[in-house]
Amino acid sequence: MRKKIVAGNWKMHNDLNETISLINELKKNDIYSDVIVMISPAFPFLQMALELVKKSNIEVVSQNVHQKPKGAFTGEISVEMLKSIGINKTIIGHSERRKYFNENDTVLLEKVKLALSNDLDIIFCFGEELLDRKSNRHFEVVMNQLKKTVLNLDKDSWNKIVLAYEPVWAIGTGETASPDQAQEMHEFIRKCILESYDKTTSENVSILYGGSVKPSNANEIFSKKDVDGGLIGGASLNAKDFQLIIKANSSL
Ligand code: PGA
């Protein structure tokens, strides 16, 4: 059975005090046992965040990781470094990494393989640009992103992967894919996985939707059968909003 997940991507927001107080706020929230809750603070605060979430249901994940195991790569963070402080999951391929840091499919596949071979699970992000959707190429673009990356992995890797479909035009713009657009794409993604592997693999992978999810639209998006949760940016910086989104994904 696939898992329901709500993950907060805090991006380059929150200094030390803000990170502490947001985590403490989140810890006061009710727990929905059928939803896995994740947060992704900035690198300097990961270790402290792991301490703060002890005895809570919150998991801490990294926003990124470098594609090489170690070496002269000033400013980068390795898989081994993350593992050594107790981080077991990382986001890879966020559209902001692709756009501002030129991470292409080749680099992303390198990252994915290195992470998985070191038992660092991944949330793999992908999604089309506005122009792709306007020209009705969104399915083709998404399929190519997957073919060049995660669909190259062996079947056993898939229990360490969560997918996050994030149409670029919906990230941080206030514009969300409609629930039907999200469902249609998630169903298509599951079909691509089915064709490359088998029914069990395609049915078991959690596919999150990301892009301007907020309390007012979360219920409808999460009610779709192939949407297993969300990767939340802006709304995850507010404890109350994040909690409402978690609640929206719970069947309890
Ligand atoms: P947003 O960001 O919720 O602010 O649109 C989503 C994301 O970038 O993962």
PDB file of C-alpha atoms and ligand atoms in Angstrom:
ATOM      1  CA  MET A   1       0.000   0.000   0.000  1.00  0.00           C
ATOM      2  CA  ARG A   2       1.332   3.394  -0.883  1.00  0.00           C
ATOM      3  CA  LYS A   3       1.867   6.048   1.738  1.00  0.00           C
ATOM      4  CA  LYS A   4       0.211   9.413   2.158  1.00  0.00           C
ATOM      5  CA  ILE A   5       2.818  12.121   2.582  1.00  0.00           C
ATOM      6  CA  VAL A   6       2.861  15.860   3.180  1.00  0.00           C
ATOM      7  CA  ALA A   7       6.349  17.327   2.876  1.00  0.00           C
ATOM      8  CA  GLY A   8       7.294  20.942   3.560  1.00  0.00           C
ATOM      9  CA  ASN A   9      10.040  22.403   1.403  1.00  0.00           C
ATOM     10  CA  TRP A  10      11.320  25.419   3.318  1.00  0.00           C
ATOM     11  CA  LYS A  11      13.733  26.442   0.549  1.00  0.00           C
ATOM     12  CA  MET A  12      16.023  29.369   1.512  1.00  0.00           C
ATOM     13  CA  HIS A  13      13.664  30.617   4.210  1.00  0.00           C
ATOM     14  CA  ASN A  14      13.939  30.763   7.995  1.00  0.00           C
ATOM     15  CA  ASP A  15      17.020  31.656  10.038  1.00  0.00           C
ATOM     16  CA  LEU A  16      18.000  29.746  13.174  1.00  0.00           C
ATOM     17  CA  ASN A  17      15.327  31.188  15.475  1.00  0.00           C
ATOM     18  CA  GLU A  18      12.604  30.968  12.864  1.00  0.00           C
ATOM     19  CA  THR A  19      13.505  27.352  12.184  1.00  0.00           C
ATOM     20  CA  ILE A  20      13.341  26.469  15.878  1.00  0.00           C
ATOM     21  CA  SER A  21      10.033  28.207  16.448  1.00  0.00           C
ATOM     22  CA  LEU A  22       8.377  26.730  13.348  1.00  0.00           C
ATOM     23  CA  ILE A  23       9.409  23.214  14.366  1.00  0.00           C
ATOM     24  CA  ASN A  24       8.144  23.810  17.905  1.00  0.00           C
ATOM     25  CA  GLU A  25       4.845  25.075  16.527  1.00  0.00           C
ATOM     26  CA  LEU A  26       4.490  22.022  14.287  1.00  0.00           C
ATOM     27  CA  LYS A  27       5.152  19.716  17.226  1.00  0.00           C
ATOM     28  CA  LYS A  28       2.092  21.108  18.994  1.00  0.00           C
ATOM     29  CA  ASN A  29      -0.156  20.065  16.113  1.00  0.00           C
ATOM     30  CA  ASP A  30      -2.445  17.041  16.223  1.00  0.00           C
ATOM     31  CA  ILE A  31      -1.021  13.896  14.715  1.00  0.00           C
ATOM     32  CA  TYR A  32      -2.769  12.131  11.849  1.00  0.00           C
ATOM     33  CA  SER A  33      -1.331   8.657  11.936  1.00  0.00           C
ATOM     34  CA  ASP A  34      -2.138   7.900   8.298  1.00  0.00           C
ATOM     35  CA  VAL A  35      -0.054  10.802   6.968  1.00  0.00           C
ATOM     36  CA  ILE A  36       3.738  10.945   6.978  1.00  0.00           C
ATOM     37  CA  VAL A  37       4.899  14.488   7.700  1.00  0.00           C
ATOM     38  CA  MET A  38       8.253  15.746   6.450  1.00  0.00           C
ATOM     39  CA  ILE A  39      10.046  19.064   6.712  1.00  0.00           C
ATOM     40  CA  SER A  40      13.053  20.267   4.816  1.00  0.00           C
ATOM     41  CA  PRO A  41      14.918  23.076   6.585  1.00  0.00           C
ATOM     42  CA  ALA A  42      18.089  24.641   5.176  1.00  0.00           C
ATOM     43  CA  PHE A  43      21.365  22.702   5.477  1.00  0.00           C
ATOM     44  CA  PRO A  44      22.820  24.533   8.516  1.00  0.00           C
ATOM     45  CA  PHE A  45      19.808  23.538  10.618  1.00  0.00           C
ATOM     46  CA  LEU A  46      19.316  19.903   9.623  1.00  0.00           C
ATOM     47  CA  GLN A  47      21.145  18.387  12.550  1.00  0.00           C
ATOM     48  CA  MET A  48      19.361  20.595  15.050  1.00  0.00           C
ATOM     49  CA  ALA A  49      16.036  19.878  13.354  1.00  0.00           C
ATOM     50  CA  LEU A  50      16.647  16.144  13.785  1.00  0.00           C
ATOM     51  CA  GLU A  51      17.115  16.712  17.520  1.00  0.00           C
ATOM     52  CA  LEU A  52      14.010  18.888  17.772  1.00  0.00           C
ATOM     53  CA  VAL A  53      11.715  16.410  16.028  1.00  0.00           C
ATOM     54  CA  LYS A  54      12.682  13.484  18.247  1.00  0.00           C
ATOM     55  CA  LYS A  55       9.573  11.983  19.867  1.00  0.00           C
ATOM     56  CA  SER A  56       7.378  13.605  17.205  1.00  0.00           C
ATOM     57  CA  ASN A  57       6.041  12.123  13.964  1.00  0.00           C
ATOM     58  CA  ILE A  58       7.994  14.583  11.819  1.00  0.00           C
ATOM     59  CA  GLU A  59      10.765  13.430   9.476  1.00  0.00           C
ATOM     60  CA  VAL A  60      13.570  15.736   8.390  1.00  0.00           C
ATOM     61  CA  VAL A  61      14.723  15.622   4.779  1.00  0.00           C
ATOM     62  CA  SER A  62      17.384  17.472   2.846  1.00  0.00           C
ATOM     63  CA  GLN A  63      16.575  19.850  -0.023  1.00  0.00           C
ATOM     64  CA  ASN A  64      19.438  18.707  -2.218  1.00  0.00           C
ATOM     65  CA  VAL A  65      22.660  16.701  -2.348  1.00  0.00           C
ATOM     66  CA  HIS A  66      25.738  16.723  -4.585  1.00  0.00           C
ATOM     67  CA  GLN A  67      26.190  14.129  -7.333  1.00  0.00           C
ATOM     68  CA  LYS A  68      29.777  13.154  -6.475  1.00  0.00           C
ATOM     69  CA  PRO A  69      30.680  11.214  -3.334  1.00  0.00           C
ATOM     70  CA  LYS A  70      33.359  13.682  -2.184  1.00  0.00           C
ATOM     71  CA  GLY A  71      36.067  16.017  -3.462  1.00  0.00           C
ATOM     72  CA  ALA A  72      36.944  19.582  -4.330  1.00  0.00           C
ATOM     73  CA  PHE A  73      33.430  20.930  -4.803  1.00  0.00           C
ATOM     74  CA  THR A  74      33.351  24.114  -2.763  1.00  0.00           C
ATOM     75  CA  GLY A  75      30.007  24.824  -1.179  1.00  0.00           C
ATOM     76  CA  GLU A  76      28.476  21.423  -1.844  1.00  0.00           C
ATOM     77  CA  ILE A  77      27.044  18.811   0.526  1.00  0.00           C
ATOM     78  CA  SER A  78      27.646  15.082   0.068  1.00  0.00           C
ATOM     79  CA  VAL A  79      25.470  12.036   0.614  1.00  0.00           C
ATOM     80  CA  GLU A  80      27.933  10.818   3.230  1.00  0.00           C
ATOM     81  CA  MET A  81      27.702  14.100   5.176  1.00  0.00           C
ATOM     82  CA  LEU A  82      23.915  13.885   5.282  1.00  0.00           C
ATOM     83  CA  LYS A  83      23.936  10.227   6.274  1.00  0.00           C
ATOM     84  CA  SER A  84      26.490  10.911   9.003  1.00  0.00           C
ATOM     85  CA  ILE A  85      24.139  13.291  10.811  1.00  0.00           C
ATOM     86  CA  GLY A  86      21.147  10.957  10.446  1.00  0.00           C
ATOM     87  CA  ILE A  87      19.384  12.288   7.349  1.00  0.00           C
ATOM     88  CA  ASN A  88      17.787   9.434   5.407  1.00  0.00           C
ATOM     89  CA  LYS A  89      15.930  11.234   2.649  1.00  0.00           C
ATOM     90  CA  THR A  90      16.584  14.057   0.203  1.00  0.00           C
ATOM     91  CA  ILE A  91      14.701  16.008  -2.399  1.00  0.00           C
ATOM     92  CA  ILE A  92      16.342  15.765  -5.846  1.00  0.00           C
ATOM     93  CA  GLY A  93      15.496  17.598  -9.062  1.00  0.00           C
ATOM     94  CA  HIS A  94      13.418  20.480  -7.757  1.00  0.00           C
ATOM     95  CA  SER A  95      12.615  22.862 -10.613  1.00  0.00           C
ATOM     96  CA  GLU A  96      14.541  25.656  -8.867  1.00  0.00           C
ATOM     97  CA  ARG A  97      17.659  23.451  -8.916  1.00  0.00           C
ATOM     98  CA  ARG A  98      17.050  22.687 -12.581  1.00  0.00           C
ATOM     99  CA  LYS A  99      16.449  26.321 -13.483  1.00  0.00           C
ATOM    100  CA  TYR A 100      18.903  28.325 -11.355  1.00  0.00           C
ATOM    101  CA  PHE A 101      21.668  25.745 -10.930  1.00  0.00           C
ATOM    102  CA  ASN A 102      21.487  24.102 -14.347  1.00  0.00           C
ATOM    103  CA  GLU A 103      20.846  20.627 -13.034  1.00  0.00           C
ATOM    104  CA  ASN A 104      19.974  18.552 -16.069  1.00  0.00           C
ATOM    105  CA  ASP A 105      18.680  14.998 -16.322  1.00  0.00           C
ATOM    106  CA  THR A 106      22.196  13.535 -16.542  1.00  0.00           C
ATOM    107  CA  VAL A 107      23.299  15.196 -13.305  1.00  0.00           C
ATOM    108  CA  LEU A 108      20.024  14.324 -11.644  1.00  0.00           C
ATOM    109  CA  LEU A 109      20.361  10.655 -12.533  1.00  0.00           C
ATOM    110  CA  GLU A 110      23.877  10.726 -11.055  1.00  0.00           C
ATOM    111  CA  LYS A 111      22.480  12.206  -7.853  1.00  0.00           C
ATOM    112  CA  VAL A 112      19.653   9.700  -7.703  1.00  0.00           C
ATOM    113  CA  LYS A 113      21.955   6.715  -8.180  1.00  0.00           C
ATOM    114  CA  LEU A 114      24.487   7.904  -5.616  1.00  0.00           C
ATOM    115  CA  ALA A 115      21.800   8.647  -3.050  1.00  0.00           C
ATOM    116  CA  LEU A 116      19.999   5.341  -3.487  1.00  0.00           C
ATOM    117  CA  SER A 117      23.170   3.264  -3.428  1.00  0.00           C
ATOM    118  CA  ASN A 118      23.907   4.838  -0.043  1.00  0.00           C
ATOM    119  CA  ASP A 119      20.426   4.287   1.345  1.00  0.00           C
ATOM    120  CA  LEU A 120      19.486   7.917   1.105  1.00  0.00           C
ATOM    121  CA  ASP A 121      15.870   7.757  -0.054  1.00  0.00           C
ATOM    122  CA  ILE A 122      14.641  10.366  -2.493  1.00  0.00           C
ATOM    123  CA  ILE A 123      11.754  12.624  -3.328  1.00  0.00           C
ATOM    124  CA  PHE A 124      12.259  13.106  -7.048  1.00  0.00           C
ATOM    125  CA  CYS A 125      10.723  16.254  -8.563  1.00  0.00           C
ATOM    126  CA  PHE A 126       9.830  16.941 -12.169  1.00  0.00           C
ATOM    127  CA  GLY A 127       7.187  18.798 -14.152  1.00  0.00           C
ATOM    128  CA  GLU A 128       6.573  20.782 -17.299  1.00  0.00           C
ATOM    129  CA  GLU A 129       6.976  24.500 -18.005  1.00  0.00           C
ATOM    130  CA  LEU A 130       4.028  26.708 -18.921  1.00  0.00           C
ATOM    131  CA  LEU A 131       5.002  26.702 -22.586  1.00  0.00           C
ATOM    132  CA  ASP A 132       4.970  22.885 -22.651  1.00  0.00           C
ATOM    133  CA  ARG A 133       1.447  22.847 -21.307  1.00  0.00           C
ATOM    134  CA  LYS A 134       0.257  25.601 -23.625  1.00  0.00           C
ATOM    135  CA  SER A 135       1.571  23.658 -26.597  1.00  0.00           C
ATOM    136  CA  ASN A 136       0.028  20.465 -25.253  1.00  0.00           C
ATOM    137  CA  ARG A 137       3.397  18.769 -24.810  1.00  0.00           C
ATOM    138  CA  HIS A 138       3.152  18.277 -21.047  1.00  0.00           C
ATOM    139  CA  PHE A 139       2.750  14.487 -21.110  1.00  0.00           C
ATOM    140  CA  GLU A 140       5.656  14.082 -23.497  1.00  0.00           C
ATOM    141  CA  VAL A 141       7.906  16.391 -21.434  1.00  0.00           C
ATOM    142  CA  VAL A 142       7.126  14.593 -18.186  1.00  0.00           C
ATOM    143  CA  MET A 143       7.633  11.187 -19.774  1.00  0.00           C
ATOM    144  CA  ASN A 144      11.021  12.274 -21.095  1.00  0.00           C
ATOM    145  CA  GLN A 145      12.082  13.632 -17.706  1.00  0.00           C
ATOM    146  CA  LEU A 146      11.219  10.273 -16.160  1.00  0.00           C
ATOM    147  CA  LYS A 147      12.772   8.203 -18.951  1.00  0.00           C
ATOM    148  CA  LYS A 148      16.074  10.019 -18.639  1.00  0.00           C
ATOM    149  CA  THR A 149      16.179   9.623 -14.871  1.00  0.00           C
ATOM    150  CA  VAL A 150      14.223   7.359 -12.533  1.00  0.00           C
ATOM    151  CA  LEU A 151      12.887   4.961 -15.153  1.00  0.00           C
ATOM    152  CA  ASN A 152      16.497   3.804 -15.607  1.00  0.00           C
ATOM    153  CA  LEU A 153      16.632   2.414 -12.102  1.00  0.00           C
ATOM    154  CA  ASP A 154      16.175  -1.209 -11.205  1.00  0.00           C
ATOM    155  CA  LYS A 155      12.880  -2.315  -9.737  1.00  0.00           C
ATOM    156  CA  ASP A 156      14.239  -2.724  -6.215  1.00  0.00           C
ATOM    157  CA  SER A 157      15.072   0.980  -6.031  1.00  0.00           C
ATOM    158  CA  TRP A 158      11.433   1.928  -6.193  1.00  0.00           C
ATOM    159  CA  ASN A 159      10.695   1.308  -2.532  1.00  0.00           C
ATOM    160  CA  LYS A 160      13.118   4.165  -1.775  1.00  0.00           C
ATOM    161  CA  ILE A 161      11.488   6.641  -4.152  1.00  0.00           C
ATOM    162  CA  VAL A 162       8.706   9.159  -3.767  1.00  0.00           C
ATOM    163  CA  LEU A 163       7.785  11.171  -6.855  1.00  0.00           C
ATOM    164  CA  ALA A 164       6.696  14.797  -6.827  1.00  0.00           C
ATOM    165  CA  TYR A 165       4.958  16.141  -9.906  1.00  0.00           C
ATOM    166  CA  GLU A 166       5.391  19.899  -9.805  1.00  0.00           C
ATOM    167  CA  PRO A 167       4.282  21.820 -12.882  1.00  0.00           C
ATOM    168  CA  VAL A 168       6.760  24.703 -12.986  1.00  0.00           C
ATOM    169  CA  TRP A 169       4.046  27.228 -13.801  1.00  0.00           C
ATOM    170  CA  ALA A 170       2.300  26.425 -10.522  1.00  0.00           C
ATOM    171  CA  ILE A 171       5.279  26.744  -8.164  1.00  0.00           C
ATOM    172  CA  GLY A 172       5.140  29.836  -5.993  1.00  0.00           C
ATOM    173  CA  THR A 173       2.828  31.529  -8.472  1.00  0.00           C
ATOM    174  CA  GLY A 174      -0.456  31.099  -6.648  1.00  0.00           C
ATOM    175  CA  GLU A 175      -1.694  29.254  -9.706  1.00  0.00           C
ATOM    176  CA  THR A 176      -2.439  25.596  -9.040  1.00  0.00           C
ATOM    177  CA  ALA A 177      -3.054  22.775 -11.451  1.00  0.00           C
ATOM    178  CA  SER A 178      -6.732  21.931 -11.196  1.00  0.00           C
ATOM    179  CA  PRO A 179      -7.454  18.702  -9.304  1.00  0.00           C
ATOM    180  CA  ASP A 180      -8.375  17.100 -12.637  1.00  0.00           C
ATOM    181  CA  GLN A 181      -5.135  18.236 -14.277  1.00  0.00           C
ATOM    182  CA  ALA A 182      -3.171  16.797 -11.337  1.00  0.00           C
ATOM    183  CA  GLN A 183      -5.090  13.508 -11.404  1.00  0.00           C
ATOM    184  CA  GLU A 184      -4.700  13.158 -15.163  1.00  0.00           C
ATOM    185  CA  MET A 185      -0.922  13.625 -14.938  1.00  0.00           C
ATOM    186  CA  HIS A 186      -0.506  11.374 -11.883  1.00  0.00           C
ATOM    187  CA  GLU A 187      -2.434   8.627 -13.642  1.00  0.00           C
ATOM    188  CA  PHE A 188      -0.198   9.057 -16.681  1.00  0.00           C
ATOM    189  CA  ILE A 189       2.945   8.857 -14.498  1.00  0.00           C
ATOM    190  CA  ARG A 190       1.697   5.638 -12.913  1.00  0.00           C
ATOM    191  CA  LYS A 191       1.099   4.257 -16.396  1.00  0.00           C
ATOM    192  CA  CYS A 192       4.700   5.093 -17.413  1.00  0.00           C
ATOM    193  CA  ILE A 193       5.942   3.197 -14.355  1.00  0.00           C
ATOM    194  CA  LEU A 194       3.641   0.275 -15.090  1.00  0.00           C
ATOM    195  CA  GLU A 195       4.987   0.053 -18.629  1.00  0.00           C
ATOM    196  CA  SER A 196       8.610   0.107 -17.440  1.00  0.00           C
ATOM    197  CA  TYR A 197       8.147  -2.208 -14.439  1.00  0.00           C
ATOM    198  CA  ASP A 198       4.967  -3.837 -13.199  1.00  0.00           C
ATOM    199  CA  LYS A 199       1.650  -3.205 -11.477  1.00  0.00           C
ATOM    200  CA  THR A 200       2.985  -3.599  -7.938  1.00  0.00           C
ATOM    201  CA  THR A 201       5.703  -1.014  -8.528  1.00  0.00           C
ATOM    202  CA  SER A 202       3.352   1.474 -10.138  1.00  0.00           C
ATOM    203  CA  GLU A 203       0.670   1.036  -7.484  1.00  0.00           C
ATOM    204  CA  ASN A 204       3.068   1.283  -4.547  1.00  0.00           C
ATOM    205  CA  VAL A 205       4.908   4.482  -5.406  1.00  0.00           C
ATOM    206  CA  SER A 206       3.621   7.626  -3.707  1.00  0.00           C
ATOM    207  CA  ILE A 207       3.162  10.488  -6.145  1.00  0.00           C
ATOM    208  CA  LEU A 208       2.935  13.917  -4.553  1.00  0.00           C
ATOM    209  CA  TYR A 209       1.594  17.035  -6.212  1.00  0.00           C
ATOM    210  CA  GLY A 210       3.425  20.324  -5.698  1.00  0.00           C
ATOM    211  CA  GLY A 211       2.646  23.865  -6.768  1.00  0.00           C
ATOM    212  CA  SER A 212       0.725  26.427  -4.729  1.00  0.00           C
ATOM    213  CA  VAL A 213      -1.038  23.880  -2.521  1.00  0.00           C
ATOM    214  CA  LYS A 214      -2.787  25.699   0.313  1.00  0.00           C
ATOM    215  CA  PRO A 215      -5.490  24.924   2.866  1.00  0.00           C
ATOM    216  CA  SER A 216      -8.196  26.155   0.490  1.00  0.00           C
ATOM    217  CA  ASN A 217      -7.335  23.751  -2.347  1.00  0.00           C
ATOM    218  CA  ALA A 218      -5.657  20.822  -0.563  1.00  0.00           C
ATOM    219  CA  ASN A 219      -8.834  18.830   0.106  1.00  0.00           C
ATOM    220  CA  GLU A 220      -9.866  18.717  -3.501  1.00  0.00           C
ATOM    221  CA  ILE A 221      -6.402  17.920  -4.847  1.00  0.00           C
ATOM    222  CA  PHE A 222      -5.749  15.173  -2.293  1.00  0.00           C
ATOM    223  CA  SER A 223      -9.165  13.615  -2.932  1.00  0.00           C
ATOM    224  CA  LYS A 224      -7.937  12.470  -6.355  1.00  0.00           C
ATOM    225  CA  LYS A 225      -7.121   8.795  -6.446  1.00  0.00           C
ATOM    226  CA  ASP A 226      -3.593   9.022  -7.815  1.00  0.00           C
ATOM    227  CA  VAL A 227      -2.533  11.998  -5.698  1.00  0.00           C
ATOM    228  CA  ASP A 228      -0.906  10.670  -2.538  1.00  0.00           C
ATOM    229  CA  GLY A 229      -0.005  13.979  -0.936  1.00  0.00           C
ATOM    230  CA  GLY A 230       1.889  17.158  -1.546  1.00  0.00           C
ATOM    231  CA  LEU A 231       5.231  18.869  -1.619  1.00  0.00           C
ATOM    232  CA  ILE A 232       4.436  22.206  -0.081  1.00  0.00           C
ATOM    233  CA  GLY A 233       6.523  25.364  -0.378  1.00  0.00           C
ATOM    234  CA  GLY A 234       5.036  28.679   0.776  1.00  0.00           C
ATOM    235  CA  ALA A 235       2.200  27.220   2.850  1.00  0.00           C
ATOM    236  CA  SER A 236       4.596  24.986   4.807  1.00  0.00           C
ATOM    237  CA  LEU A 237       6.198  28.074   6.383  1.00  0.00           C
ATOM    238  CA  ASN A 238       3.065  28.670   8.408  1.00  0.00           C
ATOM    239  CA  ALA A 239       2.363  26.010  11.062  1.00  0.00           C
ATOM    240  CA  LYS A 240      -1.429  26.453  10.935  1.00  0.00           C
ATOM    241  CA  ASP A 241      -1.653  26.259   7.147  1.00  0.00           C
ATOM    242  CA  PHE A 242       0.695  23.290   7.021  1.00  0.00           C
ATOM    243  CA  GLN A 243      -1.399  21.496   9.616  1.00  0.00           C
ATOM    244  CA  LEU A 244      -4.597  22.107   7.643  1.00  0.00           C
ATOM    245  CA  ILE A 245      -2.918  20.639   4.574  1.00  0.00           C
ATOM    246  CA  ILE A 246      -1.813  17.567   6.546  1.00  0.00           C
ATOM    247  CA  LYS A 247      -5.357  17.182   7.839  1.00  0.00           C
ATOM    248  CA  ALA A 248      -6.697  17.441   4.289  1.00  0.00           C
ATOM    249  CA  ASN A 249      -4.619  14.415   3.328  1.00  0.00           C
ATOM    250  CA  SER A 250      -5.840  12.293   6.231  1.00  0.00           C
ATOM    251  CA  SER A 251      -8.782   9.939   6.028  1.00  0.00           C
ATOM    252  CA  LEU A 252      -9.141   9.858   9.822  1.00  0.00           C
TER     253      LEU A 252
HETATM  254  P1  PGA B   1       4.847  26.353  -3.533  1.00  0.00           P
HETATM  255  O1  PGA B   1       6.193  25.508  -3.779  1.00  0.00           O
HETATM  256  O2  PGA B   1       3.938  25.482  -2.681  1.00  0.00           O
HETATM  257  O3  PGA B   1       5.287  27.592  -2.843  1.00  0.00           O
HETATM  258  O4  PGA B   1       4.250  26.602  -4.881  1.00  0.00           O
HETATM  259  C1  PGA B   1       6.150  24.127  -4.028  1.00  0.00           C
HETATM  260  C2  PGA B   1       7.542  23.613  -4.222  1.00  0.00           C
HETATM  261  O5  PGA B   1       8.381  24.351  -4.746  1.00  0.00           O
HETATM  262  O6  PGA B   1       7.851  22.464  -3.866  1.00  0.00           O
END
